[in-house]
mmCIF file of C-alpha atoms in Angstrom:
data_model
loop_
_atom_site.group_PDB
_atom_site.id
_atom_site.type_symbol
_atom_site.label_atom_id
_atom_site.label_comp_id
_atom_site.label_asym_id
_atom_site.label_seq_id
_atom_site.Cartn_x
_atom_site.Cartn_y
_atom_site.Cartn_z
ATOM 1 C CA MET A 1 -21.298 109.449 144.505
ATOM 2 C CA GLU A 2 -23.103 112.595 145.417
ATOM 3 C CA ASN A 3 -26.884 112.090 145.733
ATOM 4 C CA MET A 4 -28.771 113.670 142.847
ATOM 5 C CA SER A 5 -32.439 114.503 142.615
ATOM 6 C CA PRO A 6 -34.630 112.746 140.051
ATOM 7 C CA GLU A 7 -34.930 115.973 138.048
ATOM 8 C CA SER A 8 -31.166 116.344 137.735
ATOM 9 C CA LEU A 9 -30.749 112.784 136.606
ATOM 10 C CA PHE A 10 -33.465 113.272 133.993
ATOM 11 C CA ARG A 11 -31.852 116.389 132.563
ATOM 12 C CA LYS A 12 -28.424 114.730 132.375
ATOM 13 C CA ALA A 13 -29.914 111.690 130.672
ATOM 14 C CA GLN A 14 -31.722 113.952 128.224
ATOM 15 C CA ALA A 15 -28.468 115.819 127.366
ATOM 16 C CA LEU A 16 -26.597 112.536 126.899
ATOM 17 C CA GLY A 17 -29.347 111.339 124.567
ATOM 18 C CA ASP A 18 -29.080 114.522 122.521
ATOM 19 C CA ASP A 19 -25.318 114.040 122.151
ATOM 20 C CA ILE A 20 -25.775 110.437 121.036
ATOM 21 C CA ARG A 21 -28.405 111.425 118.463
ATOM 22 C CA GLU A 22 -26.065 114.208 117.103
ATOM 23 C CA MET A 23 -23.187 111.769 116.749
ATOM 24 C CA GLU A 24 -25.440 109.224 115.056
ATOM 25 C CA SER A 25 -26.545 111.893 112.564
ATOM 26 C CA ILE A 26 -22.915 112.402 111.256
ATOM 27 C CA ASP A 27 -22.169 110.534 107.988
ATOM 28 C CA THR A 28 -18.697 109.219 108.860
ATOM 29 C CA LEU A 29 -18.174 107.606 105.472
ATOM 30 C CA ALA A 30 -18.888 110.865 103.649
ATOM 31 C CA ALA A 31 -16.610 112.738 106.038
ATOM 32 C CA TYR A 32 -13.845 110.196 105.352
ATOM 33 C CA HIS A 33 -14.233 110.587 101.592
ATOM 34 C CA LYS A 34 -14.255 114.399 101.868
ATOM 35 C CA ALA A 35 -11.082 114.409 103.980
ATOM 36 C CA LYS A 36 -9.385 112.063 101.522
ATOM 37 C CA PHE A 37 -10.481 114.256 98.594
ATOM 38 C CA ASP A 38 -9.100 117.375 100.292
ATOM 39 C CA ILE A 39 -5.794 115.628 100.978
ATOM 40 C CA ASN A 40 -5.565 114.395 97.377
ATOM 41 C CA LYS A 41 -6.393 117.900 96.120
ATOM 42 C CA VAL A 42 -3.494 119.366 98.108
ATOM 43 C CA GLU A 43 -1.171 116.613 96.864
ATOM 44 C CA ARG A 44 -2.261 117.204 93.254
ATOM 45 C CA LYS A 45 -1.525 120.925 93.637
ATOM 46 C CA LYS A 46 1.922 120.118 94.992
ATOM 47 C CA THR A 47 2.540 117.692 92.100
ATOM 48 C CA VAL A 48 1.357 120.170 89.464
ATOM 49 C CA TYR A 49 3.499 122.924 91.019
ATOM 50 C CA SER A 50 6.510 120.625 91.085
ATOM 51 C CA LEU A 51 5.975 119.680 87.420
ATOM 52 C CA LEU A 52 5.553 123.329 86.446
ATOM 53 C CA MET A 53 8.805 124.224 88.198
ATOM 54 C CA ARG A 54 10.587 121.391 86.358
ATOM 55 C CA TYR A 55 9.174 122.486 83.023
ATOM 56 C CA ALA A 56 10.109 126.088 83.763
ATOM 57 C CA ALA A 57 13.662 125.015 84.565
ATOM 58 C CA LEU A 58 13.844 122.946 81.375
ATOM 59 C CA LEU A 59 12.555 125.886 79.341
ATOM 60 C CA ALA A 60 14.896 128.330 81.092
ATOM 61 C CA ILE A 61 18.015 126.371 80.114
ATOM 62 C CA PRO A 62 17.631 126.755 76.321
ATOM 63 C CA LEU A 63 16.479 130.351 76.801
ATOM 64 C CA LEU A 64 19.576 131.033 78.873
ATOM 65 C CA MET A 65 21.806 129.330 76.306
ATOM 66 C CA THR A 66 20.168 131.281 73.502
ATOM 67 C CA SER A 67 20.689 134.531 75.404
ATOM 68 C CA LEU A 68 24.333 133.671 76.034
ATOM 69 C CA VAL A 69 24.938 132.777 72.391
ATOM 70 C CA LEU A 70 23.182 135.889 71.109
ATOM 71 C CA GLY A 71 25.061 138.022 73.613
ATOM 72 C CA TYR A 72 28.378 136.479 72.605
ATOM 73 C CA LEU A 73 27.638 136.961 68.918
ATOM 74 C CA TYR A 74 26.557 140.539 69.516
ATOM 75 C CA PHE A 75 29.551 141.563 71.575
ATOM 76 C CA ASP A 76 31.987 139.477 69.563
ATOM 77 C CA GLY A 77 30.633 140.993 66.372
ATOM 78 C CA ALA A 78 30.968 144.453 67.874
ATOM 79 C CA GLU A 79 34.574 143.627 68.743
ATOM 80 C CA GLU A 80 35.279 142.469 65.203
ATOM 81 C CA GLU A 81 33.670 145.498 63.624
ATOM 82 C CA VAL A 82 36.735 147.727 63.868
ATOM 83 C CA LYS A 83 36.862 150.996 61.987
ATOM 84 C CA TYR A 84 40.194 152.211 60.640
ATOM 85 C CA ALA A 85 41.613 155.586 59.737
ATOM 86 C CA GLU A 86 44.616 156.503 57.598
ATOM 87 C CA ILE A 87 46.927 159.458 57.757
ATOM 88 C CA THR A 88 49.515 160.245 55.082
ATOM 89 C CA ALA A 89 52.391 162.695 54.973
ATOM 90 C CA ALA A 90 52.779 163.997 51.448
ATOM 91 C CA THR A 91 56.176 163.753 49.828
ATOM 92 C CA GLY A 92 58.262 166.706 50.935
ATOM 93 C CA SER A 93 56.410 167.158 54.255
ATOM 94 C CA VAL A 94 56.581 166.041 57.900
ATOM 95 C CA ILE A 95 53.458 165.910 60.061
ATOM 96 C CA ARG A 96 52.783 165.383 63.771
ATOM 97 C CA TYR A 97 49.666 163.431 64.793
ATOM 98 C CA GLU A 98 48.043 162.271 68.032
ATOM 99 C CA LEU A 99 46.606 158.738 68.195
ATOM 100 C CA PRO A 100 43.417 157.696 70.078
ATOM 101 C CA ASP A 101 45.376 156.635 73.195
ATOM 102 C CA GLY A 102 47.215 159.958 73.462
ATOM 103 C CA SER A 103 50.430 158.647 71.892
ATOM 104 C CA VAL A 104 52.119 161.010 69.423
ATOM 105 C CA VAL A 105 53.597 160.061 66.059
ATOM 106 C CA TRP A 106 55.614 162.030 63.508
ATOM 107 C CA LEU A 107 55.327 160.869 59.894
ATOM 108 C CA ASN A 108 58.184 161.483 57.486
ATOM 109 C CA ALA A 109 57.623 162.388 53.833
ATOM 110 C CA GLY A 110 55.699 159.818 51.796
ATOM 111 C CA THR A 111 54.579 157.852 54.872
ATOM 112 C CA THR A 112 51.158 156.311 55.564
ATOM 113 C CA LEU A 113 49.941 155.140 58.979
ATOM 114 C CA ARG A 114 46.775 153.030 59.340
ATOM 115 C CA TYR A 115 45.213 152.632 62.786
ATOM 116 C CA PRO A 116 41.867 151.702 64.435
ATOM 117 C CA THR A 117 39.768 154.665 65.533
ATOM 118 C CA VAL A 118 39.371 152.865 68.884
ATOM 119 C CA PHE A 119 42.167 150.618 70.117
ATOM 120 C CA LYS A 120 41.296 147.129 71.386
ATOM 121 C CA LYS A 121 41.217 146.316 75.089
ATOM 122 C CA ASP A 122 44.265 144.049 74.965
ATOM 123 C CA ASN A 123 46.545 145.802 72.440
ATOM 124 C CA ARG A 124 47.184 148.908 70.354
ATOM 125 C CA SER A 125 48.161 148.017 66.801
ATOM 126 C CA VAL A 126 49.042 150.223 63.802
ATOM 127 C CA GLU A 127 50.320 149.570 60.276
ATOM 128 C CA LEU A 128 53.226 151.579 58.867
ATOM 129 C CA LYS A 129 54.418 152.246 55.322
ATOM 130 C CA GLY A 130 57.353 154.636 55.378
ATOM 131 C CA GLU A 131 59.113 156.208 58.359
ATOM 132 C CA ALA A 132 57.673 157.329 61.682
ATOM 133 C CA TYR A 133 58.883 158.426 65.085
ATOM 134 C CA PHE A 134 56.696 157.304 68.010
ATOM 135 C CA GLU A 135 56.204 158.642 71.537
ATOM 136 C CA ILE A 136 54.010 155.940 73.086
ATOM 137 C CA GLN A 137 51.906 156.440 76.197
ATOM 138 C CA ALA A 138 52.793 153.818 78.807
ATOM 139 C CA ASP A 139 50.191 151.063 79.294
ATOM 140 C CA GLN A 140 51.417 147.785 80.785
ATOM 141 C CA GLU A 141 48.102 146.064 79.990
ATOM 142 C CA ARG A 142 48.072 146.959 76.266
ATOM 143 C CA PRO A 143 51.286 146.649 74.249
ATOM 144 C CA PHE A 144 51.667 148.963 71.252
ATOM 145 C CA TYR A 145 52.465 147.199 67.941
ATOM 146 C CA VAL A 146 53.913 148.762 64.783
ATOM 147 C CA ASN A 147 53.432 146.332 61.880
ATOM 148 C CA THR A 148 55.182 146.657 58.512
ATOM 149 C CA ARG A 149 54.217 145.163 55.155
ATOM 150 C CA ASN A 150 57.225 142.855 55.157
ATOM 151 C CA GLY A 151 56.044 141.102 58.300
ATOM 152 C CA LEU A 152 58.375 142.799 60.769
ATOM 153 C CA SER A 153 56.704 144.089 63.944
ATOM 154 C CA VAL A 154 57.856 146.265 66.791
ATOM 155 C CA TYR A 155 56.062 146.199 70.121
ATOM 156 C CA VAL A 156 56.493 148.337 73.225
ATOM 157 C CA TYR A 157 54.572 149.301 76.345
ATOM 158 C CA GLY A 158 55.621 152.930 76.440
ATOM 159 C CA THR A 159 58.750 154.472 74.959
ATOM 160 C CA LYS A 160 60.287 156.602 72.160
ATOM 161 C CA PHE A 161 61.571 154.994 68.976
ATOM 162 C CA ASN A 162 61.857 155.346 65.198
ATOM 163 C CA VAL A 163 60.885 152.850 62.488
ATOM 164 C CA ASN A 164 62.019 153.273 58.876
ATOM 165 C CA ALA A 165 60.116 150.907 56.572
ATOM 166 C CA TYR A 166 59.928 152.466 53.110
ATOM 167 C CA GLU A 167 58.938 149.846 50.558
ATOM 168 C CA ASN A 168 61.677 150.732 48.069
ATOM 169 C CA ASP A 169 64.472 150.417 50.654
ATOM 170 C CA ASP A 170 66.463 147.225 51.114
ATOM 171 C CA TYR A 171 66.340 147.444 54.907
ATOM 172 C CA ILE A 172 63.835 148.009 57.683
ATOM 173 C CA GLU A 173 65.417 150.040 60.451
ATOM 174 C CA THR A 174 64.378 150.392 64.093
ATOM 175 C CA VAL A 175 66.185 152.873 66.371
ATOM 176 C CA LEU A 176 65.464 153.220 70.083
ATOM 177 C CA GLU A 177 65.810 156.541 71.861
ATOM 178 C CA LYS A 178 64.329 155.708 75.258
ATOM 179 C CA GLY A 179 62.973 152.677 77.151
ATOM 180 C CA LYS A 180 62.903 149.249 75.497
ATOM 181 C CA VAL A 181 61.532 147.822 72.260
ATOM 182 C CA ASN A 182 60.973 144.268 71.082
ATOM 183 C CA VAL A 183 61.440 143.622 67.373
ATOM 184 C CA ILE A 184 59.795 140.517 65.904
ATOM 185 C CA THR A 185 61.290 139.590 62.531
ATOM 186 C CA PRO A 186 59.281 137.795 59.797
ATOM 187 C CA ASN A 187 60.938 134.492 60.794
ATOM 188 C CA ARG A 188 59.565 134.996 64.360
ATOM 189 C CA GLU A 189 62.880 135.918 65.963
ATOM 190 C CA THR A 190 62.485 138.429 68.817
ATOM 191 C CA ILE A 191 65.282 140.960 69.334
ATOM 192 C CA VAL A 192 65.362 143.403 72.258
ATOM 193 C CA LEU A 193 66.849 146.873 71.817
ATOM 194 C CA THR A 194 68.172 149.193 74.514
ATOM 195 C CA PRO A 195 68.543 152.987 74.156
ATOM 196 C CA GLY A 196 71.034 154.017 71.479
ATOM 197 C CA GLU A 197 70.717 150.770 69.517
ATOM 198 C CA GLN A 198 69.659 150.218 65.925
ATOM 199 C CA LEU A 199 68.339 147.056 64.305
ATOM 200 C CA LEU A 200 68.733 146.669 60.547
ATOM 201 C CA TYR A 201 66.685 143.909 58.922
ATOM 202 C CA ASP A 202 67.710 142.926 55.399
ATOM 203 C CA LYS A 203 64.595 142.139 53.360
ATOM 204 C CA GLN A 204 66.472 139.939 50.885
ATOM 205 C CA SER A 205 68.662 137.853 53.175
ATOM 206 C CA GLN A 206 66.170 138.046 56.064
ATOM 207 C CA LYS A 207 69.043 138.639 58.468
ATOM 208 C CA SER A 208 69.250 141.186 61.259
ATOM 209 C CA VAL A 209 72.174 143.249 62.538
ATOM 210 C CA LYS A 210 72.178 145.236 65.782
ATOM 211 C CA ASN A 211 74.447 148.279 66.171
ATOM 212 C CA LYS A 212 75.079 151.329 68.329
ATOM 213 C CA VAL A 213 74.141 154.539 66.489
ATOM 214 C CA ASP A 214 73.880 158.297 66.879
ATOM 215 C CA VAL A 215 70.157 158.443 67.683
ATOM 216 C CA TYR A 216 69.857 162.178 67.090
ATOM 217 C CA GLY A 217 71.100 161.771 63.527
ATOM 218 C CA LYS A 218 68.347 159.190 62.920
ATOM 219 C CA ILE A 219 65.419 161.137 64.360
ATOM 220 C CA ALA A 220 66.310 164.779 63.594
ATOM 221 C CA TRP A 221 64.097 164.667 60.495
ATOM 222 C CA LYS A 222 61.018 165.130 62.719
ATOM 223 C CA ASP A 223 62.372 168.580 63.650
ATOM 224 C CA GLY A 224 62.904 169.514 60.003
ATOM 225 C CA LYS A 225 66.627 168.782 60.037
ATOM 226 C CA LEU A 226 68.754 166.640 57.753
ATOM 227 C CA VAL A 227 71.545 165.122 59.823
ATOM 228 C CA PHE A 228 74.169 162.881 58.235
ATOM 229 C CA ARG A 229 76.735 160.980 60.295
ATOM 230 C CA ASN A 230 79.269 159.066 58.196
ATOM 231 C CA THR A 231 76.480 158.616 55.641
ATOM 232 C CA PRO A 232 77.204 157.369 52.088
ATOM 233 C CA LEU A 233 76.110 159.483 49.134
ATOM 234 C CA GLU A 234 73.550 156.931 47.969
ATOM 235 C CA GLU A 235 71.653 157.128 51.256
ATOM 236 C CA ILE A 236 71.971 160.921 51.323
ATOM 237 C CA PHE A 237 70.332 161.176 47.914
ATOM 238 C CA LYS A 238 67.432 158.921 49.007
ATOM 239 C CA ARG A 239 66.726 161.186 51.939
ATOM 240 C CA LEU A 240 67.023 164.303 49.792
ATOM 241 C CA GLU A 241 64.492 162.832 47.343
ATOM 242 C CA ARG A 242 61.881 162.445 50.077
ATOM 243 C CA HIS A 243 62.679 165.724 51.787
ATOM 244 C CA PHE A 244 62.446 167.859 48.641
ATOM 245 C CA ASN A 245 59.984 165.696 46.640
ATOM 246 C CA VAL A 246 62.321 165.193 43.656
ATOM 247 C CA ASP A 247 63.835 162.309 41.733
ATOM 248 C CA ILE A 248 67.633 162.024 41.913
ATOM 249 C CA GLN A 249 69.470 159.951 39.338
ATOM 250 C CA TYR A 250 72.863 159.108 40.847
ATOM 251 C CA ASN A 251 75.584 157.936 38.441
ATOM 252 C CA ASN A 252 78.698 156.766 40.281
ATOM 253 C CA ARG A 253 81.075 156.668 37.341
ATOM 254 C CA CYS A 254 84.228 156.317 39.429
ATOM 255 C CA GLU A 255 82.758 153.600 41.695
ATOM 256 C CA LYS A 256 84.180 155.304 44.779
ATOM 257 C CA GLU A 257 82.287 155.585 48.063
ATOM 258 C CA TYR A 258 82.040 158.988 49.700
ATOM 259 C CA ARG A 259 80.678 159.479 53.214
ATOM 260 C CA TYR A 260 79.608 162.742 54.795
ATOM 261 C CA ARG A 261 79.073 164.284 58.203
ATOM 262 C CA ALA A 262 76.812 167.326 57.993
ATOM 263 C CA THR A 263 73.633 168.951 59.338
ATOM 264 C CA PHE A 264 71.175 170.925 57.175
ATOM 265 C CA ARG A 265 68.049 172.765 58.222
ATOM 266 C CA ASP A 266 66.966 175.635 56.009
ATOM 267 C CA GLU A 267 69.289 175.098 53.055
ATOM 268 C CA THR A 268 67.866 174.636 49.575
ATOM 269 C CA LEU A 269 68.546 171.495 47.557
ATOM 270 C CA SER A 270 70.966 173.414 45.331
ATOM 271 C CA GLN A 271 72.924 174.634 48.360
ATOM 272 C CA ILE A 272 73.183 171.092 49.744
ATOM 273 C CA LEU A 273 74.367 169.669 46.410
ATOM 274 C CA ASP A 274 76.958 172.444 46.112
ATOM 275 C CA TYR A 275 78.235 171.590 49.588
ATOM 276 C CA LEU A 276 78.536 167.893 48.702
ATOM 277 C CA ALA A 277 80.360 168.752 45.473
ATOM 278 C CA LYS A 278 83.113 170.592 47.400
ATOM 279 C CA SER A 279 84.680 167.373 48.663
ATOM 280 C CA ALA A 280 84.068 165.146 45.630
ATOM 281 C CA LYS A 281 84.378 165.430 41.876
ATOM 282 C CA MET A 282 80.674 165.691 41.350
ATOM 283 C CA LYS A 283 78.492 167.511 38.844
ATOM 284 C CA TRP A 284 74.756 167.881 38.866
ATOM 285 C CA LYS A 285 71.990 169.392 36.766
ATOM 286 C CA ILE A 286 68.233 169.901 37.017
ATOM 287 C CA GLU A 287 65.622 168.655 34.591
ATOM 288 C CA GLU A 288 62.408 170.587 35.069
ATOM 289 C CA SER A 289 59.009 168.952 35.478
ATOM 290 C CA GLN A 290 57.220 167.820 32.330
ATOM 291 C CA GLN A 291 53.484 167.979 31.736
ATOM 292 C CA GLN A 292 51.982 164.554 31.011
ATOM 293 C CA ALA A 293 49.001 163.482 28.889
ATOM 294 C CA ASP A 294 46.675 163.586 31.931
ATOM 295 C CA ASP A 295 47.758 167.199 32.647
ATOM 296 C CA THR A 296 49.778 166.166 35.702
ATOM 297 C CA PHE A 297 53.450 167.013 36.038
ATOM 298 C CA THR A 298 56.411 164.745 36.631
ATOM 299 C CA LYS A 299 58.680 165.354 39.592
ATOM 300 C CA LYS A 300 61.643 167.605 39.114
ATOM 301 C CA LYS A 301 64.620 165.414 38.273
ATOM 302 C CA ILE A 302 68.220 165.917 39.448
ATOM 303 C CA ILE A 303 70.985 164.116 37.574
ATOM 304 C CA VAL A 304 74.153 163.697 39.639
ATOM 305 C CA ASP A 305 77.400 162.366 38.135
ATOM 306 C CA LEU A 306 80.345 161.373 40.299
ATOM 307 C CA TYR A 307 83.670 161.161 38.467
#
């Protein structure tokens, strides 16, 4: 060991004594308790934070469920709250109308079409009373449905077709001009039509018959024409009633069936009846409108007798 002077040894001993006295002055038990308290304080904070996070999660679940339920009810209610519009073609008139999706429909005399002002996201559905010709905008995601009061429906994705569903007729008729249509009968039978085909559904027997037809003769009414192709007198008179807004009383006294092939556009009712009378022993007369108690007038009545 290196030799040290007495003064150096004294100073070193004095410094060592100071260090020992400083160490002896520290309260180790208090320091231990303080360190333990600090550690416990940190642990308690962690525990409280963990509990708060659990409570927050537990509270968030019902809040989330409530939000989902309220959102579903809101949007579902908005979906159910559908507003409808109606358009009617007065007897003796033909009107052309554009639907919300851009599809075009022609309504024959005495026809009413009911439709939603905004079509649903998954389908386009209308209700028909009478006769209408449809030109439907193609949409493969949303089929277009034409529903009748008797439960027969026609659905397409985009095509041109005619539906005749007057309530006082014995048949519901669907005629396809272009594309493809699916006819669902009231007994849930689905029948597919191709261009040029007609489906006749008998309301009484609930049976369907599919035929080939002259499509132009069935849809010419939308252009203001009356086209008859091997058409019996009884059907001719029904169409004349709607076209001219009259009542026709047809008395077939000879019980013969006459069929006609003819096209009329600007002719008057009298001219048409005169033409029909040329090939059959038929007489007709007009009974003028009568004023009723409520100041309205009855329709003009035509009485036709076939001998």
